[in-house]
């Protein structure tokens, strides 16, 4: 990340300093409870699928034999994959993030392991916005997120066109 000639560079992306509307730090935390609930949901779906396949295979067997061992094996593999995914999501660390928002739809997010160093970077960036002649460079990590999974501000749904006075929460 570097600031030079009125531009903020984050990797290959350039943001004009005059278009930056907000710079702030926060802690990006994994959605552990949602991961656990998703694990339970998919484990239940897998268990029901194995039971249904086992019941269907018993009914269609010509000699009343139980031929559901294949379904049980597939169910066990799916359960192991679900447990591995759960452990990975529960073990994901929280990250200290600096977010840069622009007047348009662009958002840049970078991270550092030390929150104090991240706040210093925030102060340097704010100083560069206020003093366009300032230039600096700092090594940071990028955070790759899907914006659909995060809520950045208020969502306002307006119906009708009269007497709209604010946001109802």
Short mmCIF file of C-alpha atoms in Angstrom, two decimals:
data_model
loop_
_atom_site.label_atom_id
_atom_site.label_comp_id
_atom_site.label_asym_id
_atom_site.label_seq_id
_atom_site.Cartn_x
_atom_site.Cartn_y
_atom_site.Cartn_z
CA UNK A 1 0.00 0.00 0.00
CA UNK A 2 1.41 3.34 -0.96
CA UNK A 3 0.38 6.96 -1.34
CA UNK A 4 1.97 9.00 -4.09
CA UNK A 5 0.88 11.90 -6.29
CA UNK A 6 -2.64 12.19 -4.80
CA UNK A 7 -3.31 8.47 -5.31
CA UNK A 8 -3.69 5.61 -2.86
CA UNK A 9 -2.39 2.37 -4.35
CA UNK A 10 -3.59 -0.95 -2.91
CA UNK A 11 -1.86 -3.63 -4.96
CA UNK A 12 -2.82 -2.80 -8.58
CA UNK A 13 -5.84 -0.63 -7.67
CA UNK A 14 -5.53 3.16 -7.53
CA UNK A 15 -7.90 5.34 -5.51
CA UNK A 16 -7.79 9.16 -5.87
CA UNK A 17 -7.30 10.61 -2.38
CA UNK A 18 -9.98 13.25 -3.04
CA UNK A 19 -12.58 10.48 -3.62
CA UNK A 20 -11.98 8.74 -0.28
CA UNK A 21 -15.02 9.32 1.92
CA UNK A 22 -14.21 7.16 4.94
CA UNK A 23 -11.24 5.33 6.40
CA UNK A 24 -11.69 3.20 9.52
CA UNK A 25 -10.40 0.14 11.33
CA UNK A 26 -12.38 -2.75 12.73
CA UNK A 27 -12.01 -6.42 13.62
CA UNK A 28 -13.37 -8.81 11.01
CA UNK A 29 -14.62 -11.85 12.91
CA UNK A 30 -15.51 -15.19 11.34
CA UNK A 31 -19.17 -16.13 11.52
CA UNK A 32 -18.60 -19.06 13.88
CA UNK A 33 -22.20 -19.53 15.00
CA UNK A 34 -23.42 -19.50 11.40
CA UNK A 35 -20.73 -22.05 10.50
CA UNK A 36 -21.83 -24.33 13.35
CA UNK A 37 -25.53 -24.02 12.43
CA UNK A 38 -24.72 -24.70 8.78
CA UNK A 39 -22.73 -27.77 9.85
CA UNK A 40 -25.71 -29.08 11.85
CA UNK A 41 -28.10 -28.43 8.97
CA UNK A 42 -25.96 -30.25 6.39
CA UNK A 43 -25.22 -33.10 8.80
CA UNK A 44 -28.97 -33.56 9.32
CA UNK A 45 -29.58 -33.46 5.54
CA UNK A 46 -26.87 -36.08 5.06
CA UNK A 47 -28.31 -38.32 7.78
CA UNK A 48 -31.81 -38.10 6.31
CA UNK A 49 -30.47 -38.84 2.81
CA UNK A 50 -28.60 -41.94 4.08
CA UNK A 51 -31.74 -43.17 5.90
CA UNK A 52 -33.94 -42.62 2.83
CA UNK A 53 -31.48 -44.31 0.47
CA UNK A 54 -31.14 -47.20 2.93
CA UNK A 55 -34.92 -47.60 3.17
CA UNK A 56 -35.33 -47.46 -0.62
CA UNK A 57 -32.56 -50.02 -1.14
CA UNK A 58 -34.20 -52.41 1.36
CA UNK A 59 -37.58 -52.06 -0.35
CA UNK A 60 -36.19 -52.61 -3.85
CA UNK A 61 -33.98 -55.53 -2.87
CA UNK A 62 -35.33 -58.77 -4.31
CA UNK A 63 -34.42 -60.90 -1.30
CA UNK A 64 -34.98 -58.40 1.53
CA UNK A 65 -31.25 -57.87 1.88
CA UNK A 66 -29.87 -54.64 3.33
CA UNK A 67 -27.72 -53.16 0.57
CA UNK A 68 -27.30 -49.69 2.06
CA UNK A 69 -23.56 -49.97 2.81
CA UNK A 70 -22.73 -47.72 -0.18
CA UNK A 71 -25.06 -44.99 1.10
CA UNK A 72 -23.55 -45.27 4.58
CA UNK A 73 -20.03 -44.97 3.14
CA UNK A 74 -20.96 -41.87 1.12
CA UNK A 75 -22.69 -40.40 4.18
CA UNK A 76 -19.57 -41.02 6.27
CA UNK A 77 -17.36 -39.28 3.68
CA UNK A 78 -19.73 -36.31 3.56
CA UNK A 79 -19.77 -36.14 7.37
CA UNK A 80 -15.94 -36.16 7.47
CA UNK A 81 -15.80 -33.34 4.90
CA UNK A 82 -18.36 -31.36 6.94
CA UNK A 83 -16.30 -31.81 10.13
CA UNK A 84 -13.11 -30.69 8.35
CA UNK A 85 -14.91 -27.61 7.00
CA UNK A 86 -16.31 -26.83 10.48
CA UNK A 87 -12.90 -27.09 12.13
CA UNK A 88 -11.43 -24.83 9.43
CA UNK A 89 -14.14 -22.19 9.90
CA UNK A 90 -14.10 -22.34 13.71
CA UNK A 91 -10.30 -22.06 13.74
CA UNK A 92 -10.18 -19.03 11.44
CA UNK A 93 -8.64 -16.08 13.30
CA UNK A 94 -10.18 -12.65 13.60
CA UNK A 95 -8.38 -10.06 11.48
CA UNK A 96 -7.65 -6.41 12.18
CA UNK A 97 -8.75 -4.55 9.06
CA UNK A 98 -8.35 -1.07 7.61
CA UNK A 99 -11.20 -0.26 5.24
CA UNK A 100 -11.07 2.56 2.71
CA UNK A 101 -14.39 3.61 1.18
CA UNK A 102 -14.76 5.92 -1.80
CA UNK A 103 -17.51 8.19 -3.09
CA UNK A 104 -18.41 5.42 -5.55
CA UNK A 105 -19.01 1.75 -4.88
CA UNK A 106 -15.31 0.90 -4.41
CA UNK A 107 -13.99 -0.41 -1.11
CA UNK A 108 -10.44 -1.49 -0.28
CA UNK A 109 -9.62 -3.63 2.74
CA UNK A 110 -6.12 -4.37 4.05
CA UNK A 111 -4.95 -6.09 7.20
CA UNK A 112 -2.00 -6.19 9.55
CA UNK A 113 -1.49 -8.53 12.50
CA UNK A 114 -0.81 -5.61 14.89
CA UNK A 115 -3.81 -3.31 15.54
CA UNK A 116 -1.52 -0.52 16.80
CA UNK A 117 0.40 -0.55 13.53
CA UNK A 118 -2.91 -0.54 11.65
CA UNK A 119 -4.06 2.56 13.56
CA UNK A 120 -0.75 4.25 12.68
CA UNK A 121 -1.41 3.42 9.03
CA UNK A 122 -4.90 4.93 9.40
CA UNK A 123 -3.40 8.13 10.82
CA UNK A 124 -0.83 8.28 8.01
CA UNK A 125 -3.55 7.84 5.42
CA UNK A 126 -5.73 10.55 6.97
CA UNK A 127 -2.69 12.85 7.08
CA UNK A 128 -2.05 12.14 3.38
CA UNK A 129 -5.69 12.96 2.55
CA UNK A 130 -5.36 16.28 4.36
CA UNK A 131 -1.90 16.99 2.90
CA UNK A 132 -1.81 15.76 -0.74
CA UNK A 133 1.94 16.32 -1.05
CA UNK A 134 2.66 13.53 1.49
CA UNK A 135 3.92 10.20 0.15
CA UNK A 136 4.50 6.95 2.03
CA UNK A 137 4.57 3.20 1.54
CA UNK A 138 3.78 0.29 3.87
CA UNK A 139 3.59 -3.47 3.39
CA UNK A 140 0.14 -4.86 4.24
CA UNK A 141 -1.96 -7.91 3.45
CA UNK A 142 -5.13 -7.83 1.39
CA UNK A 143 -8.41 -9.19 2.67
CA UNK A 144 -10.50 -10.94 0.05
CA UNK A 145 -14.18 -10.91 0.95
CA UNK A 146 -17.44 -11.41 -0.85
CA UNK A 147 -19.37 -8.16 -0.29
CA UNK A 148 -22.64 -10.10 -0.36
CA UNK A 149 -21.68 -11.74 2.95
CA UNK A 150 -21.14 -8.47 4.78
CA UNK A 151 -23.34 -5.52 5.65
CA UNK A 152 -21.72 -2.12 5.06
CA UNK A 153 -24.14 0.47 6.46
CA UNK A 154 -27.90 0.92 6.56
CA UNK A 155 -30.30 -0.50 4.01
CA UNK A 156 -33.27 1.77 3.40
CA UNK A 157 -36.44 0.59 1.66
CA UNK A 158 -38.84 3.44 0.92
CA UNK A 159 -42.44 2.92 -0.12
CA UNK A 160 -44.40 5.90 -1.34
CA UNK A 161 -43.03 9.38 -1.86
CA UNK A 162 -44.39 11.56 0.92
CA UNK A 163 -43.26 12.34 4.46
CA UNK A 164 -40.15 10.11 4.44
CA UNK A 165 -38.16 11.44 7.38
CA UNK A 166 -35.54 8.84 8.26
CA UNK A 167 -34.50 5.27 8.87
CA UNK A 168 -36.60 3.00 11.05
CA UNK A 169 -34.52 0.47 13.01
#
